[in-house]
Amino acid sequence: MPDWTYHPLRPMANAVVGERRAQRLALRLLGGLVALPGGGRVIARAFDHPELPAEWAERFGATVPVEVARDAIRVLPVQGAGVVEVGPVGRDDVEKVRTAARERRCRVIALVTDAEVGVELESHVDEVIVGEPVDRRYLTEPDIAAAVTALADPVGMVLATPEVLIAAGPSWFNRVIEAAQPTAPPPPNLRDVPLDPRRWPAWCWGLLVGIGMIVAGIGAAAITLGPVLLWYDRDYLGTDVDGLHEINHHLVHFLQHDRITMAGNMIAIGALYTGLAWGGIRLGRVWARNAYLLSGLIGFPTLFYFLVIGFVEPLHVAVAVVLFPMFLLAVWHKPTRPHWTVPPECPEQVRRRALVGQLLMVAVGVGVFIGGVVISTVGLTVVFVPTDLQFMHTDAATLRAANPHLLPFIAHDRAGFGGALMATAVAIVLLGLWGWRQGEAWVWWTLLGATVAGSASALVIHFFIHYTAFIHLLPVYFGSAVLAVALILARPYLTYRAE
């Protein structure tokens, strides 16, 4: 489990099953996941674990007791350990250590007090040490700077004790690896971008996509609050705004509510993409490029919802045609040169509060994704939820009878909003998973901008048209409140700067 579940949920687990049992269950659960085919690779990719430097591969790890050796040997290499030292190993522990080391993915060292036990183990582990080991530095405090300093000495091993791993959490190895990663500051800025677009860096194209989404969202909102229908809308429907009023006097407001929420979500996506490009990809963050890529791979294909709906929105197509090539240029290559520095560690209590915020952010992102799936499904099938029809005091059959093109027209907005919501959710989840690092103020401002754009637009338009059914707005109320708490808890950590 990652730090953002380990620390926030640890007190609850300790209270329910006891501290020792909770630790063993967590280790055993992760060990079971790693043991699955490809499990270790999936965990490393899903949680963006950095690679262990080659010079640390046989020097950096942990020392563990025999009773947890099997799970530790499975789990710790995925977390970033290159060595696992097991001991002390007695005669009764030989078979346990043999079994634990059988499918090892790191160097395993057995500490024994009896030379005969060492003979029994020497063909099953990488090294056997009889008596007290030399050239070892055992870390007893989860101090990142101390670990990096110890590893700077090329002589001997640096091993974390169980107390360090219990206190610091599963990401301790990753934090040490990142703290020692060489970088090449300062990052490039707009003045460094050449005039020839063929030589523009990927982050520049990503920035243009983000700005383009913001401009498109503002444009969509202006159209919705102005003429409502463009010429191709009137041609498709065979009527104008007055005609829609004659069908149902709530219909125009309903269309405005769908389109303003969509516009707000477009601005939110633009804020997320702008932040990922400027704050992440520009600084060489591979995870930011991957988050950008995965979000876009969800969002852009929703253009093809028209194959189910039957209505093609020319402006939607035009925006996608313009932005998609830029999106490809933004994500085609991974960043290669890191341009950031790791600041000194902030107080642990600041980090712990931020981990609660991270858990909330990821949870809300998952909820938003599920909401996007539901809204897309509704748009592609029944079009309306019950509260929609209650607001308009009508039913779908009446609207279809009044104008056979009306339901596909509404379905396009509804399903498109669901698809955009899924793309937004992916970016939020991955920012929460991968971007929650001390001093990354751009992550906080990016999420704040996306939250305000998405939540405020939805709430304002619903209250403006008096569509205030509590059950309909409950997800917005709840999600906005949780996001606000997450951002409040995380702000001191994400914006932290050492004095």
XYZ file of C-alpha atoms in Angstrom:
499
model
C 0.000 0.000 0.000
C 1.219 3.529 -0.728
C 1.920 6.139 1.943
C -1.371 7.901 1.239
C -3.302 4.870 2.446
C -0.704 3.531 4.901
C -0.521 6.581 7.147
C -4.138 7.858 7.045
C -5.674 4.397 7.515
C -3.037 2.961 9.842
C -4.598 4.217 13.121
C -7.951 2.732 12.129
C -6.399 -0.612 11.174
C -4.384 -0.685 14.395
C -7.541 -0.078 16.423
C -9.475 -2.824 14.640
C -6.949 -5.676 14.394
C -3.977 -4.518 16.464
C -0.762 -2.817 15.390
C 1.381 -5.900 14.817
C -1.319 -7.783 12.939
C -2.112 -4.749 10.804
C 1.542 -4.487 9.767
C 1.711 -8.169 8.858
C -1.565 -8.049 6.950
C -0.424 -5.025 4.929
C 2.889 -6.692 4.071
C 1.205 -9.985 3.228
C -1.403 -8.297 1.036
C 1.235 -6.452 -0.958
C 3.320 -9.601 -1.138
C 0.368 -11.449 -2.629
C -0.121 -8.741 -5.246
C 3.561 -8.760 -6.193
C 3.465 -12.553 -6.535
C 0.802 -12.335 -9.253
C 2.077 -12.528 -12.860
C 3.358 -9.051 -13.696
C 2.226 -7.787 -10.283
C 5.507 -6.115 -9.407
C 5.689 -4.261 -12.725
C 2.089 -3.100 -12.445
C 2.635 -1.749 -8.922
C 5.860 0.003 -9.926
C 4.176 1.630 -12.943
C 0.930 2.472 -11.179
C 2.719 4.256 -8.334
C 5.539 5.708 -10.471
C 8.415 4.098 -8.601
C 11.799 5.464 -9.739
C 14.487 3.020 -10.825
C 17.146 2.133 -8.297
C 20.500 3.643 -9.389
C 22.841 0.937 -10.659
C 25.542 1.918 -8.157
C 23.088 1.321 -5.307
C 21.764 -2.012 -6.535
C 23.797 -4.111 -4.090
C 24.218 -1.491 -1.371
C 20.797 -0.100 -0.501
C 18.067 -2.080 1.175
C 16.673 -3.275 4.482
C 17.307 -5.726 7.249
C 14.320 -7.846 8.325
C 13.601 -10.665 10.786
C 13.018 -14.194 9.529
C 9.272 -14.192 10.229
C 8.596 -11.564 7.536
C 11.382 -12.578 5.158
C 9.190 -14.143 2.486
C 6.898 -11.137 2.077
C 9.747 -8.638 2.517
C 11.826 -10.272 -0.226
C 8.824 -10.045 -2.523
C 7.748 -6.526 -1.639
C 10.822 -4.449 -0.877
C 12.448 -4.727 -4.346
C 9.265 -3.283 -5.836
C 9.511 -0.404 -3.352
C 13.132 0.300 -4.361
C 15.344 -1.954 -2.239
C 18.292 -3.706 -3.885
C 19.291 -5.793 -0.882
C 17.346 -7.627 1.795
C 19.286 -8.877 4.787
C 17.567 -11.611 6.806
C 18.585 -12.521 10.302
C 19.459 -13.786 12.678
C 18.819 -17.181 11.062
C 18.813 -20.201 13.364
C 18.733 -23.897 12.504
C 14.936 -23.958 12.740
C 14.692 -21.074 10.251
C 16.642 -22.647 7.374
C 13.627 -23.889 5.435
C 11.795 -20.590 5.875
C 14.723 -18.647 4.424
C 15.148 -21.124 1.566
C 11.492 -20.706 0.652
C 11.629 -16.931 1.007
C 14.689 -16.597 -1.264
C 13.482 -18.996 -3.952
C 11.873 -16.375 -6.207
C 13.967 -13.394 -5.132
C 14.311 -10.292 -7.308
C 17.086 -8.707 -5.269
C 20.241 -9.651 -3.413
C 19.443 -11.705 -0.305
C 21.937 -11.990 2.547
C 21.494 -14.371 5.466
C 22.957 -13.487 8.863
C 23.706 -16.654 10.845
C 25.356 -17.329 14.169
C 26.210 -20.954 13.386
C 28.573 -21.817 10.521
C 26.743 -25.090 9.912
C 23.508 -23.160 9.277
C 25.441 -21.034 6.800
C 26.553 -24.137 4.896
C 22.937 -25.247 4.579
C 21.915 -21.837 3.191
C 24.852 -20.834 0.991
C 23.421 -22.350 -2.193
C 20.021 -20.739 -1.627
C 20.934 -17.105 -0.942
C 23.434 -14.683 -2.458
C 25.628 -14.360 0.610
C 25.939 -15.849 4.065
C 27.565 -13.920 6.898
C 28.527 -15.668 10.093
C 28.587 -13.429 13.138
C 28.496 -9.651 13.081
C 28.572 -8.093 9.592
C 31.104 -5.396 8.752
C 30.818 -2.427 6.376
C 27.202 -1.884 7.324
C 25.317 1.235 8.246
C 21.967 0.516 9.801
C 19.551 3.431 9.638
C 17.335 3.778 12.685
C 15.660 7.087 11.775
C 13.633 7.785 8.599
C 15.774 10.797 7.701
C 15.988 11.105 3.904
C 19.034 13.401 3.955
C 20.887 11.030 6.289
C 20.209 8.099 3.959
C 21.458 10.024 0.915
C 24.575 11.107 2.798
C 25.286 7.525 3.868
C 24.867 6.269 0.294
C 27.269 8.915 -0.984
C 30.038 6.898 0.700
C 30.768 4.119 -1.829
C 32.011 1.744 0.878
C 29.577 -0.595 2.584
C 25.850 -1.166 2.618
C 23.112 1.132 3.863
C 20.192 -0.792 5.321
C 16.969 0.462 6.841
C 15.755 -1.233 9.983
C 12.129 -2.339 10.328
C 11.510 0.616 12.643
C 12.395 3.013 9.806
C 10.047 1.357 7.332
C 7.198 1.198 9.838
C 7.587 4.845 10.790
C 8.226 6.275 7.312
C 5.890 4.146 5.206
C 6.281 2.173 1.985
C 7.507 5.059 -0.170
C 10.658 5.663 1.901
C 12.968 3.976 -0.615
C 11.444 5.967 -3.475
C 11.868 9.247 -1.601
C 15.538 8.490 -0.978
C 16.121 7.571 -4.632
C 14.430 10.750 -5.852
C 16.354 12.919 -3.388
C 19.627 11.677 -4.856
C 18.601 11.927 -8.500
C 20.910 14.275 -10.433
C 19.189 17.185 -12.141
C 20.063 19.975 -14.543
C 18.440 23.199 -13.355
C 17.240 25.706 -14.310
C 14.267 24.608 -16.455
C 13.666 26.178 -19.876
C 11.183 29.043 -20.157
C 9.249 30.718 -22.948
C 12.220 32.891 -23.902
C 14.146 29.725 -24.741
C 11.556 28.514 -27.265
C 12.722 29.090 -30.867
C 10.482 30.871 -33.352
C 10.405 27.857 -35.686
C 7.495 25.606 -34.541
C 9.351 22.576 -35.878
C 11.845 23.005 -33.062
C 9.360 23.594 -30.270
C 9.730 21.308 -27.232
C 6.930 18.937 -26.245
C 5.896 21.032 -23.243
C 5.217 23.991 -25.526
C 2.704 21.979 -27.553
C 1.151 20.695 -24.338
C 0.796 24.258 -23.123
C -0.982 25.219 -26.340
C -3.449 22.338 -25.964
C -4.239 23.435 -22.406
C -4.711 27.066 -23.416
C -6.759 25.950 -26.414
C -9.091 23.968 -24.151
C -9.534 26.985 -21.868
C -10.307 29.263 -24.826
C -12.714 26.686 -26.283
C -14.478 26.375 -22.918
C -14.856 30.137 -22.600
C -16.142 30.289 -26.169
C -18.659 27.520 -25.516
C -19.895 29.354 -22.412
C -20.241 32.627 -24.362
C -22.299 30.911 -27.067
C -24.487 29.203 -24.477
C -25.199 32.418 -22.587
C -25.666 34.362 -25.842
C -27.382 32.915 -28.895
C -27.578 29.393 -27.379
C -27.904 27.854 -30.853
C -25.527 28.361 -33.761
C -26.617 28.129 -37.399
C -25.830 24.422 -37.714
C -27.802 23.719 -34.512
C -30.835 25.503 -35.982
C -30.418 23.631 -39.280
C -30.257 20.273 -37.529
C -33.210 20.948 -35.226
C -35.248 22.747 -37.862
C -36.130 25.424 -35.339
C -34.672 28.252 -33.250
C -34.709 29.268 -29.588
C -38.304 30.493 -29.837
C -39.313 27.139 -31.276
C -37.669 25.351 -28.367
C -39.590 27.570 -25.945
C -42.807 26.505 -27.638
C -41.927 22.830 -27.162
C -41.109 23.302 -23.464
C -40.465 26.548 -21.664
C -37.731 24.890 -19.525
C -35.925 23.367 -22.505
C -33.574 26.246 -23.318
C -32.491 26.506 -19.684
C -31.905 22.764 -19.643
C -29.674 23.012 -22.714
C -27.805 25.894 -21.117
C -27.227 23.884 -17.949
C -25.749 20.967 -19.908
C -23.524 23.203 -22.006
C -22.259 25.424 -19.207
C -21.241 22.414 -17.144
C -19.488 21.087 -20.236
C -17.759 24.443 -20.777
C -16.623 24.533 -17.153
C -15.220 21.048 -17.501
C -13.360 22.061 -20.661
C -11.758 24.921 -18.740
C -10.891 22.468 -15.938
C -9.203 20.122 -18.441
C -7.371 23.114 -19.891
C -6.116 24.067 -16.427
C -4.944 20.501 -15.798
C -3.173 20.219 -19.163
C -1.576 23.646 -18.784
C -0.271 22.708 -15.344
C 1.003 19.301 -16.481
C 2.795 20.871 -19.435
C 4.341 23.853 -17.665
C 4.961 22.437 -14.202
C 5.593 18.805 -15.139
C 6.720 18.067 -18.692
C 8.830 21.242 -18.920
C 10.748 20.128 -15.833
C 11.345 16.660 -17.259
C 8.742 14.839 -15.178
C 8.000 11.613 -17.077
C 4.960 10.988 -14.885
C 3.429 14.307 -16.021
C 3.737 13.287 -19.647
C 2.166 9.901 -18.848
C -0.729 11.568 -16.999
C -1.256 13.940 -19.933
C -1.177 11.012 -22.371
C -3.636 8.822 -20.486
C -6.107 11.650 -19.941
C -6.034 12.588 -23.621
C -6.446 8.983 -24.709
C -9.686 8.940 -22.734
C -10.943 12.371 -23.829
C -10.241 12.682 -27.541
C -11.885 9.390 -28.650
C -15.197 10.488 -27.104
C -15.567 12.608 -30.254
C -16.745 9.396 -31.887
C -19.794 9.186 -29.651
C -21.577 10.671 -32.680
C -21.496 7.203 -34.248
C -24.012 6.151 -31.594
C -25.861 9.442 -31.164
C -26.230 10.434 -34.814
C -25.465 14.160 -34.339
C -22.129 15.681 -35.379
C -21.256 18.977 -33.717
C -19.005 20.885 -36.174
C -17.393 23.114 -33.536
C -16.529 20.081 -31.406
C -14.939 18.423 -34.436
C -13.012 21.588 -35.334
C -11.565 21.927 -31.838
C -10.533 18.260 -31.817
C -8.943 18.496 -35.283
C -6.895 21.531 -34.236
C -5.826 20.270 -30.807
C -5.223 16.568 -31.429
C -2.044 16.976 -33.533
C -0.682 19.305 -30.844
C -1.554 16.700 -28.226
C 0.426 14.073 -30.138
C 3.439 16.382 -30.357
C 3.181 16.998 -26.608
C 3.255 13.319 -25.618
C 5.101 11.575 -28.463
C 8.446 11.498 -26.631
C 9.197 11.056 -22.950
C 11.082 13.877 -21.210
C 14.734 12.939 -20.828
C 16.406 15.660 -18.747
C 15.181 16.376 -15.211
C 15.160 20.064 -14.297
C 14.109 20.070 -10.667
C 15.727 19.994 -7.263
C 14.494 18.130 -4.202
C 14.051 20.511 -1.245
C 14.954 19.629 2.352
C 12.312 17.576 4.120
C 9.423 19.464 5.694
C 8.121 18.606 9.197
C 6.627 15.118 9.218
C 3.254 16.319 10.518
C 2.911 18.564 7.439
C 3.525 15.550 5.212
C 1.116 13.350 7.155
C -1.728 15.876 6.765
C -0.961 16.107 3.062
C -1.217 12.318 2.769
C -4.798 12.534 4.058
C -5.423 15.176 1.401
C -3.848 12.911 -1.208
C -6.131 10.034 -0.229
C -9.156 12.316 -0.528
C -7.992 13.692 -3.891
C -7.499 10.237 -5.389
C -10.854 9.074 -4.003
C -12.677 12.072 -5.499
C -10.909 11.525 -8.821
C -12.090 7.925 -8.908
C -15.615 9.091 -8.037
C -15.530 11.683 -10.828
C -14.447 8.991 -13.289
C -17.341 6.751 -12.237
C -19.673 9.745 -12.619
C -18.319 10.341 -16.119
C -18.963 6.730 -17.073
C -22.532 6.956 -15.752
C -23.238 10.266 -17.529
C -21.800 8.953 -20.802
C -23.920 5.825 -20.517
C -27.043 7.865 -19.822
C -26.289 10.162 -22.757
C -25.753 7.251 -25.108
C -28.910 5.422 -23.993
C -31.862 6.993 -22.176
C -30.485 10.585 -22.394
C -32.277 11.857 -19.260
C -32.165 11.071 -15.558
C -35.470 11.309 -13.633
C -34.683 14.724 -12.121
C -34.139 16.159 -15.632
C -37.684 15.241 -16.642
C -39.067 16.483 -13.323
C -37.359 19.842 -13.904
C -38.894 20.148 -17.377
C -42.277 18.677 -16.312
C -42.319 16.351 -19.304
C -41.123 12.964 -20.516
C -38.768 11.748 -23.228
C -41.577 10.502 -25.481
C -43.226 13.935 -25.529
C -39.960 15.631 -26.488
C -39.248 13.038 -29.166
C -42.711 13.483 -30.609
C -42.279 17.267 -30.692
C -38.953 17.065 -32.576
C -37.268 13.774 -33.536
C -33.831 15.452 -33.620
C -34.124 16.887 -30.129
C -33.016 13.845 -28.143
C -29.874 13.161 -30.236
C -29.032 16.868 -29.937
C -29.283 16.741 -26.129
C -27.574 13.339 -26.020
C -24.493 14.787 -27.708
C -24.052 17.357 -24.940
C -24.771 14.839 -22.202
C -22.506 12.051 -23.463
C -19.768 14.501 -24.423
C -19.799 15.939 -20.920
C -19.447 12.439 -19.488
C -16.449 11.734 -21.719
C -14.789 15.018 -20.776
C -15.447 14.262 -17.117
C -13.610 10.939 -17.464
C -10.602 12.701 -19.016
C -10.621 15.234 -16.174
C -10.848 12.457 -13.595
C -7.857 10.596 -15.027
C -5.733 13.750 -14.821
C -6.885 14.401 -11.229
C -6.214 10.833 -10.097
C -2.757 10.736 -11.673
C -1.827 14.156 -10.297
C -2.884 12.814 -6.918
C -0.962 9.568 -7.360
C 2.221 10.855 -8.956
C 2.437 14.607 -8.405
C 1.980 14.832 -4.635
C 5.510 15.986 -3.871
C 6.783 18.527 -1.403
C 7.239 21.992 -2.861
C 5.335 21.261 -6.095
C 3.149 24.357 -5.754
C 2.041 24.102 -9.374
C 0.208 20.872 -8.520
C -1.815 22.688 -5.858
C -2.644 25.650 -8.102
C -3.517 23.369 -11.019
C -5.940 21.313 -8.945
C -7.411 24.458 -7.398
C -8.026 25.956 -10.850
C -9.625 22.766 -12.135
C -11.783 22.453 -9.009
C -13.062 26.019 -9.212
C -13.757 25.801 -12.960
C -15.612 22.517 -12.722
C -17.515 22.941 -9.480
C -18.380 26.637 -9.727
C -19.736 26.371 -13.266
C -21.952 23.437 -12.330
C -23.331 25.054 -9.181
C -23.850 28.547 -10.613
C -25.773 27.403 -13.676
C -27.978 25.028 -11.691
C -28.962 27.753 -9.251
C -29.358 30.287 -12.052
C -31.973 28.164 -13.833
C -33.477 26.937 -10.512
C -32.607 23.301 -11.188
C -31.725 22.651 -7.546
C -32.941 19.125 -6.852
C -30.838 18.038 -3.892
C -30.267 14.470 -5.078
C -29.141 15.786 -8.475
C -26.580 18.194 -6.995
C -25.474 15.967 -4.112
C -22.411 14.583 -5.973
C -21.312 18.158 -6.759
C -21.805 19.294 -3.161
C -19.965 16.293 -1.755
C -17.160 16.293 -4.316
C -16.557 20.035 -3.963
C -16.417 19.782 -0.163
C -13.973 16.869 -0.220
C -11.793 18.600 -2.810
C -11.725 21.725 -0.662
C -10.625 19.712 2.393
C -7.983 17.889 0.338
C -6.537 21.146 -0.979
C -6.548 22.763 2.478
C -4.704 19.805 4.006
C -2.192 19.598 1.165
C -1.377 23.279 0.727
C 1.359 23.566 3.405
C 3.124 20.506 1.941
C 2.743 21.156 -1.773
C 3.742 24.805 -1.422
C 6.398 24.213 1.260
C 9.704 26.024 0.917
C 12.483 25.571 3.465
C 13.565 28.798 5.134
